[in-house]
Short mmCIF file of C-alpha atoms in Angstrom, two decimals:
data_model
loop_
_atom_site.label_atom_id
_atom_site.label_comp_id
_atom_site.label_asym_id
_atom_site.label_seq_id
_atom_site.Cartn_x
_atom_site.Cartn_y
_atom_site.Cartn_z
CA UNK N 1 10.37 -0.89 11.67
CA UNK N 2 12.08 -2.02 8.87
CA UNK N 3 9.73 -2.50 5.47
CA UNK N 4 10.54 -3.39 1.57
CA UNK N 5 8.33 -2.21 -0.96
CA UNK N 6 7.96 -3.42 -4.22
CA UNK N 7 6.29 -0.36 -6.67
CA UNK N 8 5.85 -2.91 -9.65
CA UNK N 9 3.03 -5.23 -8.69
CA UNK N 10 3.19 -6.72 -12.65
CA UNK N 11 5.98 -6.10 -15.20
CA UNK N 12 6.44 -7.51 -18.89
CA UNK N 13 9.22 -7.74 -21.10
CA UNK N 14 9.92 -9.33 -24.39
CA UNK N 15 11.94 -12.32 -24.70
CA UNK N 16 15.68 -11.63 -24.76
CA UNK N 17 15.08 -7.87 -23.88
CA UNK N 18 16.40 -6.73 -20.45
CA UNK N 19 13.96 -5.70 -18.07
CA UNK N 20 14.76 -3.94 -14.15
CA UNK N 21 12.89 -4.76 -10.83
CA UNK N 22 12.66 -2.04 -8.27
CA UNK N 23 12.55 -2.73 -4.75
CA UNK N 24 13.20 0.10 -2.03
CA UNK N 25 14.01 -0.36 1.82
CA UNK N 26 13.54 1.27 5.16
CA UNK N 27 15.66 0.74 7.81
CA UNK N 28 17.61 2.41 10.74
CA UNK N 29 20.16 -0.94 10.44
CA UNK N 30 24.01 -1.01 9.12
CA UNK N 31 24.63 -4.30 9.26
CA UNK N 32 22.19 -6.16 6.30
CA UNK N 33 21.66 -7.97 3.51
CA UNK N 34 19.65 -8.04 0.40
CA UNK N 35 18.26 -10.54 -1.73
CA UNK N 36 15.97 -11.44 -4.71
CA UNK N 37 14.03 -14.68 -4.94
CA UNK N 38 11.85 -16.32 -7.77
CA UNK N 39 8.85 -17.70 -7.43
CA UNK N 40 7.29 -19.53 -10.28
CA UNK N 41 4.40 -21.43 -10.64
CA UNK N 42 5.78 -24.36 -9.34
CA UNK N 43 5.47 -22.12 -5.60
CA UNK N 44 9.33 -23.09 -5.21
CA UNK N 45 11.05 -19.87 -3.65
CA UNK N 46 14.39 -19.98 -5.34
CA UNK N 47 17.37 -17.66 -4.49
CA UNK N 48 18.40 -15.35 -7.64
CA UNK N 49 21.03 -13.07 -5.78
CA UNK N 50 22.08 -11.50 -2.47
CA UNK N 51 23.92 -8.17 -1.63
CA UNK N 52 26.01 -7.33 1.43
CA UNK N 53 25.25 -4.09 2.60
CA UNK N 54 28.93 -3.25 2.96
CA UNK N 55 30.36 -4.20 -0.31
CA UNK N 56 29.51 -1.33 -2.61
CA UNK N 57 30.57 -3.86 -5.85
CA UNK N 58 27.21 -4.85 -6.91
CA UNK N 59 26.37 -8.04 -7.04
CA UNK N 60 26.01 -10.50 -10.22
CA UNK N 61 25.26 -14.33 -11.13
CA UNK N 62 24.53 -14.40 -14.79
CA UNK N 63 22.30 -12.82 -16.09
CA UNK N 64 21.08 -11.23 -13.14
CA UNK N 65 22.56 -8.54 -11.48
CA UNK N 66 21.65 -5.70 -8.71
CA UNK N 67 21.91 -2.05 -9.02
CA UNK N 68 22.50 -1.30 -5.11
CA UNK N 69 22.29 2.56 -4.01
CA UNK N 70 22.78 2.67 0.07
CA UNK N 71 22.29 5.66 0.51
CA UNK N 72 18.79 5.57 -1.33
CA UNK N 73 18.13 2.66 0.38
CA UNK N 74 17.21 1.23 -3.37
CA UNK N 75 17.65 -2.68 -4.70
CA UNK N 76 16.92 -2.93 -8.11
CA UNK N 77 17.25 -6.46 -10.23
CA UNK N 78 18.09 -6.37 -13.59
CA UNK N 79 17.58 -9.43 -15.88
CA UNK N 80 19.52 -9.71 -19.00
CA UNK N 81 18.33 -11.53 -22.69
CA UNK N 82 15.20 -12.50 -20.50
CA UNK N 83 14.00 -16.11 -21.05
CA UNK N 84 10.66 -17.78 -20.52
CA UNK N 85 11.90 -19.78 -17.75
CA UNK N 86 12.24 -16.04 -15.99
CA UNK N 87 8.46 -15.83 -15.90
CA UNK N 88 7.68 -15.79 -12.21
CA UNK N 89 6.52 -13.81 -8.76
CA UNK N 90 9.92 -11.80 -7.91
CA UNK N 91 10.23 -10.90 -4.04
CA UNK N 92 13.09 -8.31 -2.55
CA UNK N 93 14.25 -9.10 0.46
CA UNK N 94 15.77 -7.41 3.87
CA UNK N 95 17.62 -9.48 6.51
CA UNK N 96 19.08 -7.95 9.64
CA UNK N 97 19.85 -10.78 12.40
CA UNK N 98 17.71 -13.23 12.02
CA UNK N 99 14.66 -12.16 10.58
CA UNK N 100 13.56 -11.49 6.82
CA UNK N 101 11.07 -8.63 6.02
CA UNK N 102 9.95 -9.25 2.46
CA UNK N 103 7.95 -6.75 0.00
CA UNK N 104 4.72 -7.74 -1.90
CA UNK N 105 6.44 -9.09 -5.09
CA UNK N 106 6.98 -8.45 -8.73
CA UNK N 107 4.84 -10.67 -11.60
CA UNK N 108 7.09 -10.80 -14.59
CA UNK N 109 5.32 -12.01 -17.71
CA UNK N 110 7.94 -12.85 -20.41
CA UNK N 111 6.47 -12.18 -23.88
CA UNK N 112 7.33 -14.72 -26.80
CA UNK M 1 16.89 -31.23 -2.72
CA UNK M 2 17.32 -28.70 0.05
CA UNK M 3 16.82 -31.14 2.62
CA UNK M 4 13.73 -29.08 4.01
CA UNK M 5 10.02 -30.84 3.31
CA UNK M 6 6.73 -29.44 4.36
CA UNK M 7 3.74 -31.94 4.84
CA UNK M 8 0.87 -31.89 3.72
CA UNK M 9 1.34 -29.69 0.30
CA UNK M 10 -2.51 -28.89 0.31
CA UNK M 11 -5.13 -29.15 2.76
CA UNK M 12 -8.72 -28.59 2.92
CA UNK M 13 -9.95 -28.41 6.72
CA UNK M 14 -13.61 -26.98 8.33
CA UNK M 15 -13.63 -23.64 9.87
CA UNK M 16 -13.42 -24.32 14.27
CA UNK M 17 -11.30 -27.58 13.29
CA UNK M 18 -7.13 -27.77 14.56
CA UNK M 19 -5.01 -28.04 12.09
CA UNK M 20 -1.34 -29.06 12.49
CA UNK M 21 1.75 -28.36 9.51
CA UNK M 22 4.76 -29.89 9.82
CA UNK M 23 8.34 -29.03 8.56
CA UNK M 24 11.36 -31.41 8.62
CA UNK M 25 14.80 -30.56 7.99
CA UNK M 26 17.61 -32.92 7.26
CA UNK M 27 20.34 -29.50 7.17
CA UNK M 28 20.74 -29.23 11.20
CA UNK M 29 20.10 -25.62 11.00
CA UNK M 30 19.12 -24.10 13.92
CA UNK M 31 16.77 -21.35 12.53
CA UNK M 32 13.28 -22.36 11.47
CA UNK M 33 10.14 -20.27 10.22
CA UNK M 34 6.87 -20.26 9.29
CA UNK M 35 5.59 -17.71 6.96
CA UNK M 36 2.56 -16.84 5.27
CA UNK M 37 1.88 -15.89 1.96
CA UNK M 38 -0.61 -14.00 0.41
CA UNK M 39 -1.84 -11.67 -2.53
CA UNK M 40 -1.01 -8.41 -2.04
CA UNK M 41 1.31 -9.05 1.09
CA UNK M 42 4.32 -10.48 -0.08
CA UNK M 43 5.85 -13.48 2.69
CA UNK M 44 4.96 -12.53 6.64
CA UNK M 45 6.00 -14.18 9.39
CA UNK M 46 4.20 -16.27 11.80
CA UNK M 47 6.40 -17.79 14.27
CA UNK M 48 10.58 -18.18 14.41
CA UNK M 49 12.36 -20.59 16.23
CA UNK M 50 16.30 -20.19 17.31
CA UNK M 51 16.73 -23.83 18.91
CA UNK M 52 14.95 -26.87 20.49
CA UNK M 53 11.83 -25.33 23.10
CA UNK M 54 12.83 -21.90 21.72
CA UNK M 55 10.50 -19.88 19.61
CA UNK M 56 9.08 -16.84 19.08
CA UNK M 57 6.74 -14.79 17.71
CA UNK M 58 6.35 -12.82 14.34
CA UNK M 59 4.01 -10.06 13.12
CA UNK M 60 1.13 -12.45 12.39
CA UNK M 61 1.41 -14.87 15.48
CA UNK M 62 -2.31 -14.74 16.24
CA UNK M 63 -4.27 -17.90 15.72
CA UNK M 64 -0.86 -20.04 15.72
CA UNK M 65 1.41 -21.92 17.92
CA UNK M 66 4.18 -23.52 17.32
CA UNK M 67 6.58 -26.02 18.72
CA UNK M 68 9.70 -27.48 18.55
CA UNK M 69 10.36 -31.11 20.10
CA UNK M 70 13.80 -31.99 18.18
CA UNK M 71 15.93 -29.74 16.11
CA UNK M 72 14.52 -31.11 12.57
CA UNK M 73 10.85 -30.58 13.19
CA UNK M 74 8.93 -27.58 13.39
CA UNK M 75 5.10 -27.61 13.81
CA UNK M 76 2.89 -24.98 13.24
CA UNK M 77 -0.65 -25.39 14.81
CA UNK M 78 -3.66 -23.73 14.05
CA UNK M 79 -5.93 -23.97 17.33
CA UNK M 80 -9.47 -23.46 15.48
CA UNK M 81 -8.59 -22.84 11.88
CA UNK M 82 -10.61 -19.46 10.22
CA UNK M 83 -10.98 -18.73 6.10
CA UNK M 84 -8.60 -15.98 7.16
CA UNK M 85 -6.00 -18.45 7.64
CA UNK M 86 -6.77 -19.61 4.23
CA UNK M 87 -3.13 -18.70 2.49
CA UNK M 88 -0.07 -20.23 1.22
CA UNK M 89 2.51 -21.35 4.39
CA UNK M 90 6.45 -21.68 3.72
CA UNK M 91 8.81 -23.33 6.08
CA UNK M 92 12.40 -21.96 5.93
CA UNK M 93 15.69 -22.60 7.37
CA UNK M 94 18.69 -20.22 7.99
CA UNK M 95 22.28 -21.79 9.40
CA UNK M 96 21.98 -18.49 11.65
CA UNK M 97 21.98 -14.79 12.05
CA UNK M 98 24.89 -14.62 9.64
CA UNK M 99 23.92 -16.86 6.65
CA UNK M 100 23.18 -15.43 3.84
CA UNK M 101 19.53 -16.18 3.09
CA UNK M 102 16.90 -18.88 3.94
CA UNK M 103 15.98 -22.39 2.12
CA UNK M 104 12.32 -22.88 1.36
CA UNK M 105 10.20 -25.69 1.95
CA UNK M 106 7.76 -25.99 -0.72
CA UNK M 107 4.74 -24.84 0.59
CA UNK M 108 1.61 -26.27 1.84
CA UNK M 109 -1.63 -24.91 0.54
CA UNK M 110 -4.07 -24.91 3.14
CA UNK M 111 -8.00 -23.88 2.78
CA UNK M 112 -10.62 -23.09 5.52
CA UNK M 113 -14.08 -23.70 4.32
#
């Protein structure tokens, strides 16, 4: 069975300050993909970034980027000169075929 | 907008009462879910569906049915709602088993009392 687990239940970091997100995987699968999304308060589940299991480049879109280790089965986010707006639930995500297995999420605090 | 809505976005119902959530997608996608959310558990998945009349079931499925008349609607039913259905539910869509990742529907926040 494939599970994501998120270590971090709460993290904090101070405003423009870079802070990483761990996420780890299980799975038996070489065909996958990987993503972060945001949740905020608003409850809107927005996309942040997505990783191909078979591209070792790891994947960046601003000020977010991925530290991807396959063969530790390990998805970290980083976020760079963190903002309020980054304040939100974080969730790592697994996707083989057509079905998402999701960890337990990440609160990020953002401290003025 | 992602052209996916969820209806209603909160709901109180009775404990023993049906209670019917519906999604509505303007993408044409033929992949639609129902997930639940709640503390502690990250997103879990009630029901899938892969195409009109097709669907199947997730790890939670018990409690809920689902159906799928036309390719833009997918209802999720709850028979004889619980307080353990009490949660957060997310609609999402995928193109298919190759897409990249899902688009969320906003949520409906429903509450058994």
């Amino acid at each position: 069975a494939q599970t994501v687990t998120q270590s971090q239940p709460e993290m904090s970091v101070q405003e423009a300050e870079t802070v990483t997100l761990s996420c780890t995987y299980d799975t038996s699968e070489s065909d996958y993909y990987l993503f972060w999304y945001k949740q905020p308060p608003s409850r809107q589940m927005i996309l942040v970034i997505r990783q191909e299991a078979y591209k070792q480049q790891n994947a960046t879109e601003n000020r977010f980027s991925v530290n991807f280790q396959k063969a530790a089965k390990s998805f970290s986010l980083k976020i760079s000169d963190s903002q309020l707006g980054d304040a939100a639930m974080y969730f790592c995500a697994y996707r083989t075929g057509n079905q998402f297995y999701f960890g337990t999420g990440t609160s990020l605090t953002v401290i003025p | 907008d992602a052209g996916i809505t969820q209806s209603p976005r909160h709901k109180v119902t009775e404990t023993g009462t049906p209670v019917t959530l519906r999604c509505h997608q303007t993408e044409n996608h033929r992949y639609m879910y129902w997930y639940r959310q709640d503390p502690g558990h990250g997103l879990r998945l009630i029901h899938y569906s892969y195409g009109v009349k097709d669907t199947d079931k997730g790890e939670v499925s018990d409690g809920y049915s689902v159906s799928r008349s036309k390719t833009e609607d997918f209802l999720l039913t709850l028979e004889s709602a619980t307080s353990s259905q009490t949660s957060v539910y997310f609609c999402a869509i995928s193109e298919g088993p190759r897409n990249y990742g899902y688009t969320f529907g906003s949520g409906t926040r429903l509450t058994v009392v």
